[in-house]
mmCIF file of C-alpha atoms in Angstrom:
data_model
loop_
_atom_site.group_PDB
_atom_site.id
_atom_site.type_symbol
_atom_site.label_atom_id
_atom_site.label_comp_id
_atom_site.label_asym_id
_atom_site.label_seq_id
_atom_site.Cartn_x
_atom_site.Cartn_y
_atom_site.Cartn_z
ATOM 1 C CA UNK Z 816 0.121 -0.094 -0.079
ATOM 2 C CA UNK Z 817 1.117 3.606 -0.438
ATOM 3 C CA UNK Z 818 1.750 6.003 2.225
ATOM 4 C CA UNK Z 819 -1.225 7.850 2.919
ATOM 5 C CA UNK Z 820 -1.292 11.802 3.177
ATOM 6 C CA UNK Z 821 -3.394 13.177 5.909
ATOM 7 C CA UNK Z 822 -6.268 14.419 4.644
ATOM 8 C CA UNK Z 823 -7.385 18.442 5.332
ATOM 9 C CA UNK Z 824 -9.811 18.127 7.884
ATOM 10 C CA UNK Z 825 -10.237 17.993 11.858
ATOM 11 C CA UNK Z 826 -8.451 15.238 13.380
ATOM 12 C CA UNK Z 827 -9.806 12.532 16.049
ATOM 13 C CA UNK Z 828 -7.704 11.607 19.046
ATOM 14 C CA UNK Z 829 -5.515 8.684 16.174
ATOM 15 C CA UNK Z 830 -4.820 12.038 14.830
ATOM 16 C CA UNK Z 831 -7.056 10.886 11.750
ATOM 17 C CA UNK Z 832 -10.948 12.228 10.749
ATOM 18 C CA UNK Z 833 -12.963 8.731 11.498
ATOM 19 C CA UNK Z 834 -15.234 7.941 8.797
ATOM 20 C CA UNK Z 835 -18.529 5.224 9.555
ATOM 21 C CA UNK Z 836 -19.413 3.691 6.577
ATOM 22 C CA UNK Z 837 -22.968 1.894 6.420
ATOM 23 C CA UNK Z 838 -22.611 -0.673 3.746
ATOM 24 C CA UNK Z 839 -23.971 -4.369 3.767
ATOM 25 C CA UNK Z 840 -21.880 -5.118 0.130
ATOM 26 C CA UNK Z 841 -18.707 -6.962 1.115
ATOM 27 C CA UNK Z 842 -16.894 -6.099 -2.288
ATOM 28 C CA UNK Z 843 -17.910 -2.153 -2.116
ATOM 29 C CA UNK Z 844 -16.910 -2.206 1.634
ATOM 30 C CA UNK Z 845 -13.098 -3.517 0.328
ATOM 31 C CA UNK Z 846 -12.669 -1.048 -1.996
ATOM 32 C CA UNK Z 847 -14.267 1.930 0.181
ATOM 33 C CA UNK Z 848 -11.821 0.895 2.854
ATOM 34 C CA UNK Z 849 -8.960 0.580 0.816
ATOM 35 C CA UNK Z 850 -9.274 4.191 -0.864
ATOM 36 C CA UNK Z 851 -10.347 5.987 2.308
ATOM 37 C CA UNK Z 852 -7.437 4.706 4.181
ATOM 38 C CA UNK Z 853 -5.497 5.310 1.488
ATOM 39 C CA UNK Z 854 -6.610 8.794 1.574
ATOM 40 C CA UNK Z 855 -6.020 8.887 5.416
ATOM 41 C CA UNK Z 856 -9.153 8.524 7.279
ATOM 42 C CA UNK Z 857 -9.410 5.885 9.869
ATOM 43 C CA UNK Z 858 -12.647 3.976 8.867
ATOM 44 C CA UNK Z 859 -14.928 1.700 10.811
ATOM 45 C CA UNK Z 860 -18.129 -0.142 9.344
ATOM 46 C CA UNK Z 861 -21.445 -1.408 9.932
ATOM 47 C CA UNK Z 862 -23.193 -3.734 7.816
ATOM 48 C CA UNK Z 863 -26.794 -2.893 8.500
ATOM 49 C CA UNK Z 864 -28.683 0.420 9.401
ATOM 50 C CA UNK Z 865 -29.354 -0.446 13.234
ATOM 51 C CA UNK Z 866 -25.633 -1.333 13.551
ATOM 52 C CA UNK Z 867 -24.842 1.664 11.908
ATOM 53 C CA UNK Z 868 -27.163 3.897 13.975
ATOM 54 C CA UNK Z 869 -25.910 2.447 17.139
ATOM 55 C CA UNK Z 870 -22.197 2.943 16.128
ATOM 56 C CA UNK Z 871 -22.649 6.538 15.078
ATOM 57 C CA UNK Z 872 -23.934 6.877 18.667
ATOM 58 C CA UNK Z 873 -20.950 5.322 20.336
ATOM 59 C CA UNK Z 874 -18.036 6.341 18.007
ATOM 60 C CA UNK Z 875 -19.187 9.958 17.383
ATOM 61 C CA UNK Z 876 -17.511 9.858 13.737
ATOM 62 C CA UNK Z 877 -16.508 12.822 11.634
ATOM 63 C CA UNK Z 878 -18.774 11.688 8.825
ATOM 64 C CA UNK Z 879 -21.244 8.973 8.073
ATOM 65 C CA UNK Z 880 -21.347 7.314 4.725
ATOM 66 C CA UNK Z 881 -24.320 5.690 4.336
ATOM 67 C CA UNK Z 882 -26.021 3.197 1.595
ATOM 68 C CA UNK Z 883 -29.793 3.496 1.368
ATOM 69 C CA UNK Z 884 -29.984 -0.262 0.540
ATOM 70 C CA UNK Z 885 -29.032 -1.876 3.777
ATOM 71 C CA UNK Z 886 -30.886 -4.278 5.976
ATOM 72 C CA UNK Z 887 -33.002 -3.505 8.655
ATOM 73 C CA UNK Z 888 -32.950 0.548 8.903
ATOM 74 C CA UNK Z 889 -32.297 2.057 5.710
ATOM 75 C CA UNK Z 890 -29.624 4.494 4.895
ATOM 76 C CA UNK Z 891 -32.276 7.670 4.800
ATOM 77 C CA UNK Z 892 -34.060 6.344 8.196
ATOM 78 C CA UNK Z 893 -30.086 6.390 9.761
ATOM 79 C CA UNK Z 894 -29.791 9.836 8.478
ATOM 80 C CA UNK Z 895 -33.068 11.257 9.676
ATOM 81 C CA UNK Z 896 -32.392 9.429 13.294
ATOM 82 C CA UNK Z 897 -28.993 11.184 13.412
ATOM 83 C CA UNK Z 898 -30.124 14.670 12.406
ATOM 84 C CA UNK Z 899 -32.852 14.690 14.659
ATOM 85 C CA UNK Z 900 -31.039 14.070 17.655
ATOM 86 C CA UNK Z 901 -29.198 17.016 19.335
ATOM 87 C CA UNK Z 902 -26.456 14.769 20.474
ATOM 88 C CA UNK Z 903 -25.589 13.508 16.711
ATOM 89 C CA UNK Z 904 -27.258 15.990 14.573
ATOM 90 C CA UNK Z 905 -23.654 17.815 13.935
ATOM 91 C CA UNK Z 906 -22.328 14.317 12.665
ATOM 92 C CA UNK Z 907 -21.878 15.244 8.832
ATOM 93 C CA UNK Z 908 -23.739 12.658 6.528
ATOM 94 C CA UNK Z 909 -23.216 11.594 3.272
ATOM 95 C CA UNK Z 910 -25.559 9.426 1.381
ATOM 96 C CA UNK Z 911 -23.393 7.247 -1.575
ATOM 97 C CA UNK Z 912 -26.191 5.011 -2.814
ATOM 98 C CA UNK Z 913 -26.876 2.950 -6.237
ATOM 99 C CA UNK Z 914 -30.356 4.606 -6.347
ATOM 100 C CA UNK Z 915 -30.590 7.770 -7.526
ATOM 101 C CA UNK Z 916 -31.835 9.477 -4.804
ATOM 102 C CA UNK Z 917 -30.261 12.800 -3.864
ATOM 103 C CA UNK Z 918 -33.684 14.644 -3.580
ATOM 104 C CA UNK Z 919 -34.712 11.953 -0.931
ATOM 105 C CA UNK Z 920 -31.344 12.200 0.679
ATOM 106 C CA UNK Z 921 -31.337 15.782 1.086
ATOM 107 C CA UNK Z 922 -34.645 15.561 2.440
ATOM 108 C CA UNK Z 923 -33.639 13.116 5.014
ATOM 109 C CA UNK Z 924 -31.255 16.199 6.136
ATOM 110 C CA UNK Z 925 -28.225 14.438 4.223
ATOM 111 C CA UNK Z 926 -25.138 16.972 3.583
ATOM 112 C CA UNK Z 927 -24.313 15.512 0.411
ATOM 113 C CA UNK Z 928 -25.243 12.729 -2.088
ATOM 114 C CA UNK Z 929 -22.734 10.445 -3.946
ATOM 115 C CA UNK Z 930 -23.935 8.228 -6.713
ATOM 116 C CA UNK Z 931 -22.660 4.885 -7.023
ATOM 117 C CA UNK Z 932 -20.548 3.337 -8.747
ATOM 118 C CA UNK Z 933 -17.628 4.015 -6.267
ATOM 119 C CA UNK Z 934 -15.202 6.459 -7.951
ATOM 120 C CA UNK Z 935 -12.459 6.939 -5.464
ATOM 121 C CA UNK Z 936 -11.530 10.393 -6.335
ATOM 122 C CA UNK Z 937 -14.931 12.013 -6.308
ATOM 123 C CA UNK Z 938 -15.836 9.932 -3.190
ATOM 124 C CA UNK Z 939 -12.672 11.500 -1.297
ATOM 125 C CA UNK Z 940 -12.914 14.844 -2.656
ATOM 126 C CA UNK Z 941 -16.484 15.174 -1.541
ATOM 127 C CA UNK Z 942 -15.945 13.652 1.708
ATOM 128 C CA UNK Z 943 -12.922 16.202 2.086
ATOM 129 C CA UNK Z 944 -14.983 19.238 1.152
ATOM 130 C CA UNK Z 945 -17.464 18.218 3.572
ATOM 131 C CA UNK Z 946 -15.353 17.793 6.522
ATOM 132 C CA UNK Z 947 -13.584 21.220 5.489
ATOM 133 C CA UNK Z 948 -16.638 22.815 4.983
ATOM 134 C CA UNK Z 949 -17.884 21.577 8.185
ATOM 135 C CA UNK Z 950 -14.425 22.726 10.190
ATOM 136 C CA UNK Z 951 -15.154 25.884 9.064
ATOM 137 C CA UNK Z 952 -18.697 26.147 10.176
ATOM 138 C CA UNK Z 953 -17.676 24.968 13.820
ATOM 139 C CA UNK Z 954 -14.660 27.611 13.917
ATOM 140 C CA UNK Z 955 -17.191 30.318 12.960
ATOM 141 C CA UNK Z 956 -19.512 29.295 15.574
ATOM 142 C CA UNK Z 957 -17.001 29.032 18.140
ATOM 143 C CA UNK Z 958 -15.928 32.516 17.454
ATOM 144 C CA UNK Z 959 -19.634 33.849 17.648
ATOM 145 C CA UNK Z 960 -19.936 35.522 21.300
ATOM 146 C CA UNK N 686 -26.824 6.682 -20.097
ATOM 147 C CA UNK N 687 -23.346 7.216 -20.633
ATOM 148 C CA UNK N 688 -21.430 5.532 -23.336
ATOM 149 C CA UNK N 689 -18.081 4.588 -24.038
ATOM 150 C CA UNK N 690 -16.647 3.906 -27.509
ATOM 151 C CA UNK N 691 -15.441 0.939 -28.495
ATOM 152 C CA UNK N 692 -12.978 2.129 -30.700
ATOM 153 C CA UNK N 693 -14.519 0.764 -33.659
ATOM 154 C CA UNK N 694 -17.114 3.290 -35.337
ATOM 155 C CA UNK N 695 -19.249 1.268 -37.174
ATOM 156 C CA UNK N 696 -19.820 -1.168 -33.708
ATOM 157 C CA UNK N 697 -20.504 2.281 -32.156
ATOM 158 C CA UNK N 698 -23.212 2.890 -34.104
ATOM 159 C CA UNK N 699 -24.929 -0.044 -33.548
ATOM 160 C CA UNK N 700 -24.661 0.088 -30.048
ATOM 161 C CA UNK N 701 -26.061 3.581 -29.871
ATOM 162 C CA UNK N 702 -22.731 5.297 -29.229
ATOM 163 C CA UNK N 703 -20.933 2.578 -27.384
ATOM 164 C CA UNK N 704 -21.098 0.263 -24.817
ATOM 165 C CA UNK N 705 -22.945 1.522 -21.523
ATOM 166 C CA UNK N 706 -20.405 2.854 -18.734
ATOM 167 C CA UNK N 707 -20.086 0.962 -15.877
ATOM 168 C CA UNK N 708 -21.365 -2.159 -17.312
ATOM 169 C CA UNK N 709 -20.351 -5.915 -17.606
ATOM 170 C CA UNK N 710 -20.006 -6.935 -21.299
ATOM 171 C CA UNK N 711 -19.118 -10.113 -22.945
ATOM 172 C CA UNK N 712 -17.358 -10.315 -26.382
ATOM 173 C CA UNK N 713 -18.076 -13.861 -27.701
ATOM 174 C CA UNK N 714 -16.883 -15.667 -30.764
ATOM 175 C CA UNK N 715 -15.000 -18.819 -32.409
ATOM 176 C CA UNK N 716 -11.315 -18.406 -32.859
ATOM 177 C CA UNK N 717 -10.240 -15.887 -35.314
ATOM 178 C CA UNK N 718 -13.335 -13.853 -35.210
ATOM 179 C CA UNK N 719 -11.609 -10.751 -34.114
ATOM 180 C CA UNK N 720 -12.326 -10.613 -30.332
ATOM 181 C CA UNK N 721 -9.129 -9.555 -28.860
ATOM 182 C CA UNK N 722 -8.470 -7.037 -31.780
ATOM 183 C CA UNK N 723 -11.772 -5.609 -30.732
ATOM 184 C CA UNK N 724 -11.009 -5.689 -26.829
ATOM 185 C CA UNK N 725 -7.517 -3.924 -27.785
ATOM 186 C CA UNK N 726 -9.376 -1.288 -30.127
ATOM 187 C CA UNK N 727 -11.227 -0.233 -26.997
ATOM 188 C CA UNK N 728 -8.558 -0.196 -24.789
ATOM 189 C CA UNK N 729 -6.344 2.339 -27.128
ATOM 190 C CA UNK N 730 -9.868 4.199 -27.476
ATOM 191 C CA UNK N 731 -10.192 4.694 -23.858
ATOM 192 C CA UNK N 732 -6.769 4.490 -21.832
ATOM 193 C CA UNK N 733 -5.379 7.458 -19.967
ATOM 194 C CA UNK N 734 -2.940 8.107 -17.790
ATOM 195 C CA UNK N 735 -4.922 8.932 -14.644
ATOM 196 C CA UNK N 736 -7.613 5.964 -15.437
ATOM 197 C CA UNK N 737 -5.772 3.304 -17.495
ATOM 198 C CA UNK N 738 -7.152 0.375 -19.278
ATOM 199 C CA UNK N 739 -6.454 -2.853 -17.662
ATOM 200 C CA UNK N 740 -6.001 -5.853 -20.014
ATOM 201 C CA UNK N 741 -5.804 -8.956 -17.980
ATOM 202 C CA UNK N 742 -4.660 -12.029 -19.927
ATOM 203 C CA UNK N 743 -5.499 -15.742 -18.559
ATOM 204 C CA UNK N 744 -4.558 -18.721 -20.152
ATOM 205 C CA UNK N 745 -5.838 -18.158 -23.627
ATOM 206 C CA UNK N 746 -2.756 -16.618 -25.124
ATOM 207 C CA UNK N 747 0.630 -15.655 -23.598
ATOM 208 C CA UNK N 748 0.921 -12.103 -22.615
ATOM 209 C CA UNK N 749 4.049 -11.773 -25.050
ATOM 210 C CA UNK N 750 2.118 -12.991 -27.962
ATOM 211 C CA UNK N 751 -0.465 -10.617 -27.611
ATOM 212 C CA UNK N 752 1.512 -7.457 -27.101
ATOM 213 C CA UNK N 753 3.887 -8.947 -30.032
ATOM 214 C CA UNK N 754 0.807 -8.847 -32.617
ATOM 215 C CA UNK N 755 -0.625 -5.789 -31.092
ATOM 216 C CA UNK N 756 2.242 -3.770 -32.498
ATOM 217 C CA UNK N 757 1.360 -4.564 -36.092
ATOM 218 C CA UNK N 758 -2.018 -2.720 -35.545
ATOM 219 C CA UNK N 759 -2.025 0.812 -36.702
ATOM 220 C CA UNK N 760 -4.242 1.930 -33.935
ATOM 221 C CA UNK N 761 -2.173 0.365 -31.114
ATOM 222 C CA UNK N 762 0.484 3.403 -29.989
ATOM 223 C CA UNK N 763 3.289 1.303 -28.135
ATOM 224 C CA UNK N 764 4.275 4.339 -26.562
ATOM 225 C CA UNK N 765 0.927 4.233 -24.180
ATOM 226 C CA UNK N 766 1.439 0.607 -23.144
ATOM 227 C CA UNK N 767 2.225 0.602 -19.606
ATOM 228 C CA UNK N 768 0.944 3.720 -18.697
ATOM 229 C CA UNK N 769 -2.659 4.323 -20.638
ATOM 230 C CA UNK N 770 -2.978 0.798 -21.304
ATOM 231 C CA UNK N 771 -1.834 -1.640 -18.923
ATOM 232 C CA UNK N 772 -1.218 -5.412 -19.350
ATOM 233 C CA UNK N 773 -1.009 -7.630 -16.740
ATOM 234 C CA UNK N 774 -1.480 -11.318 -16.605
ATOM 235 C CA UNK N 775 -3.277 -13.486 -14.109
ATOM 236 C CA UNK N 776 -1.996 -16.807 -15.386
ATOM 237 C CA UNK N 777 0.273 -17.901 -12.349
ATOM 238 C CA UNK N 778 -2.375 -16.906 -9.489
ATOM 239 C CA UNK N 779 -5.193 -18.555 -10.993
ATOM 240 C CA UNK N 780 -3.322 -21.578 -11.830
ATOM 241 C CA UNK N 781 -3.209 -21.785 -7.993
ATOM 242 C CA UNK N 782 -6.538 -20.722 -6.970
ATOM 243 C CA UNK N 783 -8.940 -19.974 -9.894
ATOM 244 C CA UNK N 784 -11.728 -19.359 -7.039
ATOM 245 C CA UNK N 785 -9.498 -16.276 -6.227
ATOM 246 C CA UNK N 786 -10.455 -14.672 -9.453
ATOM 247 C CA UNK N 787 -12.323 -11.722 -7.441
ATOM 248 C CA UNK N 788 -9.702 -10.981 -5.008
ATOM 249 C CA UNK N 789 -7.100 -10.555 -7.880
ATOM 250 C CA UNK N 790 -9.287 -8.267 -9.837
ATOM 251 C CA UNK N 791 -10.010 -6.304 -6.799
ATOM 252 C CA UNK N 792 -6.260 -5.940 -6.027
ATOM 253 C CA UNK N 793 -5.553 -4.713 -9.862
ATOM 254 C CA UNK N 794 -8.310 -2.351 -8.852
ATOM 255 C CA UNK N 795 -7.163 -0.835 -5.723
ATOM 256 C CA UNK N 796 -3.411 -0.346 -7.460
ATOM 257 C CA UNK N 797 -4.471 0.478 -10.823
ATOM 258 C CA UNK N 798 -7.536 2.375 -10.760
ATOM 259 C CA UNK N 799 -8.490 1.550 -14.164
ATOM 260 C CA UNK N 800 -11.566 2.830 -15.936
ATOM 261 C CA UNK N 801 -12.179 -0.160 -18.213
ATOM 262 C CA UNK N 802 -10.797 -4.002 -16.920
ATOM 263 C CA UNK N 803 -10.878 -6.403 -19.844
ATOM 264 C CA UNK N 804 -10.274 -9.932 -19.177
ATOM 265 C CA UNK N 805 -8.773 -12.142 -22.240
ATOM 266 C CA UNK N 806 -10.021 -15.283 -21.934
ATOM 267 C CA UNK N 807 -12.551 -15.266 -19.204
ATOM 268 C CA UNK N 808 -13.785 -18.541 -20.353
ATOM 269 C CA UNK N 809 -10.445 -20.197 -20.119
ATOM 270 C CA UNK N 810 -10.309 -19.270 -16.236
ATOM 271 C CA UNK N 811 -14.035 -21.263 -16.173
ATOM 272 C CA UNK N 812 -11.849 -24.311 -17.520
ATOM 273 C CA UNK N 813 -9.667 -24.185 -13.956
ATOM 274 C CA UNK N 814 -12.980 -24.115 -11.968
ATOM 275 C CA UNK N 815 -13.549 -27.395 -10.258
ATOM 276 C CA UNK N 816 -17.087 -27.733 -10.708
ATOM 277 C CA UNK N 817 -20.060 -25.580 -11.915
ATOM 278 C CA UNK N 818 -21.324 -24.180 -8.822
ATOM 279 C CA UNK N 819 -17.746 -23.087 -8.009
ATOM 280 C CA UNK N 820 -17.474 -21.347 -11.224
ATOM 281 C CA UNK N 821 -21.150 -19.605 -10.396
ATOM 282 C CA UNK N 822 -19.697 -18.375 -7.539
ATOM 283 C CA UNK N 823 -16.694 -17.053 -9.114
ATOM 284 C CA UNK N 824 -18.674 -15.246 -11.506
ATOM 285 C CA UNK N 825 -20.723 -13.587 -9.249
ATOM 286 C CA UNK N 826 -17.911 -12.515 -6.805
ATOM 287 C CA UNK N 827 -16.007 -11.160 -9.975
ATOM 288 C CA UNK N 828 -19.119 -9.333 -11.278
ATOM 289 C CA UNK N 829 -19.832 -7.694 -7.442
ATOM 290 C CA UNK N 830 -16.153 -6.465 -7.670
ATOM 291 C CA UNK N 831 -16.597 -5.068 -11.195
ATOM 292 C CA UNK N 832 -20.152 -3.574 -10.472
ATOM 293 C CA UNK N 833 -18.902 -1.784 -7.093
ATOM 294 C CA UNK N 834 -16.396 0.378 -9.292
ATOM 295 C CA UNK N 835 -16.751 2.739 -11.528
ATOM 296 C CA UNK N 836 -15.423 0.829 -14.083
ATOM 297 C CA UNK N 837 -16.686 -0.998 -17.618
ATOM 298 C CA UNK N 838 -15.828 -4.538 -17.901
ATOM 299 C CA UNK N 839 -15.151 -6.826 -20.889
ATOM 300 C CA UNK N 840 -14.796 -10.377 -20.398
ATOM 301 C CA UNK N 841 -13.314 -11.820 -23.517
ATOM 302 C CA UNK N 842 -14.317 -15.401 -24.447
ATOM 303 C CA UNK N 843 -14.001 -18.293 -27.252
ATOM 304 C CA UNK N 844 -17.869 -18.865 -26.484
ATOM 305 C CA UNK N 845 -19.959 -20.980 -29.020
ATOM 306 C CA UNK N 846 -23.574 -19.328 -29.708
ATOM 307 C CA UNK N 847 -25.231 -21.749 -27.298
ATOM 308 C CA UNK N 848 -23.059 -21.103 -24.342
ATOM 309 C CA UNK N 849 -25.366 -17.975 -23.955
ATOM 310 C CA UNK N 850 -28.181 -20.246 -22.234
ATOM 311 C CA UNK N 851 -25.798 -22.521 -20.197
ATOM 312 C CA UNK N 852 -23.119 -20.681 -18.453
ATOM 313 C CA UNK N 853 -23.704 -18.615 -15.243
ATOM 314 C CA UNK N 854 -21.399 -15.352 -17.049
ATOM 315 C CA UNK N 855 -24.185 -14.696 -19.639
ATOM 316 C CA UNK N 856 -26.780 -14.334 -16.648
ATOM 317 C CA UNK N 857 -24.897 -11.333 -14.973
ATOM 318 C CA UNK N 858 -23.548 -9.394 -18.115
ATOM 319 C CA UNK N 859 -25.126 -6.334 -19.119
ATOM 320 C CA UNK N 860 -24.325 -6.679 -22.926
ATOM 321 C CA UNK N 861 -23.246 -9.413 -25.053
ATOM 322 C CA UNK N 862 -21.334 -8.861 -28.275
ATOM 323 C CA UNK N 863 -21.329 -12.111 -30.496
ATOM 324 C CA UNK N 864 -18.445 -11.922 -33.308
ATOM 325 C CA UNK N 865 -18.939 -14.132 -36.633
ATOM 326 C CA UNK N 866 -16.961 -15.209 -39.548
ATOM 327 C CA UNK N 867 -19.085 -14.321 -42.621
#
């Protein structure tokens, strides 16, 4: 594996931004892990929506990347649950799905939507842009009296 | 739907502009019908440094022979080989473990980030499988890898016409191009 350069986002205690991926397809998970880790992120996985919601509440990742089509709670429901909870509403959510569902993702409160199949440059640049925007938003909020 | 040129303008017209992007396609036909030449036309029409075309050879023809003949073809710019069009062989790993095809393809995708993955000959891998059930699983697994990533796949094989109703690869393919001698 090539050495990974650190992304320009706020780091976790491990020094890397943490991504929680909610995805049930093992082949997609494999490629996501490779490309996201190579981009410098720490990556955790949940194979269904219920596990994803639980993991998000426990891990407090910098971003959740969720497929809509997962077992149990679907990705949009995971997004709605996170965004409606004051404890987790600040977690960035990116819906990454084979479904053409950008409008539904926005309506569920997602911060962005990226359509599959996996284009690693598009996915990584979308995540980096979202996290950078989130960091700027927090900085501005912190500066407000 | 976005289309990918085959590098063969008459075929592109028949296909409505080319093959659907991010699809799995079988190029079938008996030996000598032009399958490998069509695959190479597609490779040189689509390869780039950023997103190369990955040409994986198996147990049909030795890589040296394929690349040797390739240099005689006008569309093949040999200076692009190794960067925009990358040839690799699956022979040794598949001799050991033909059921590991999906893992091999995934490893190549991670390292090469290809826009197109060509496997020539796909049918030759089937002949290494221990039984029909194992082959069906192998086909499913490699199709899953190729569907997960944003790449167009071409499976080249010396399939006869009646293979379409018998082999699992035809069930998972999005498109089939059959070449015949006239």
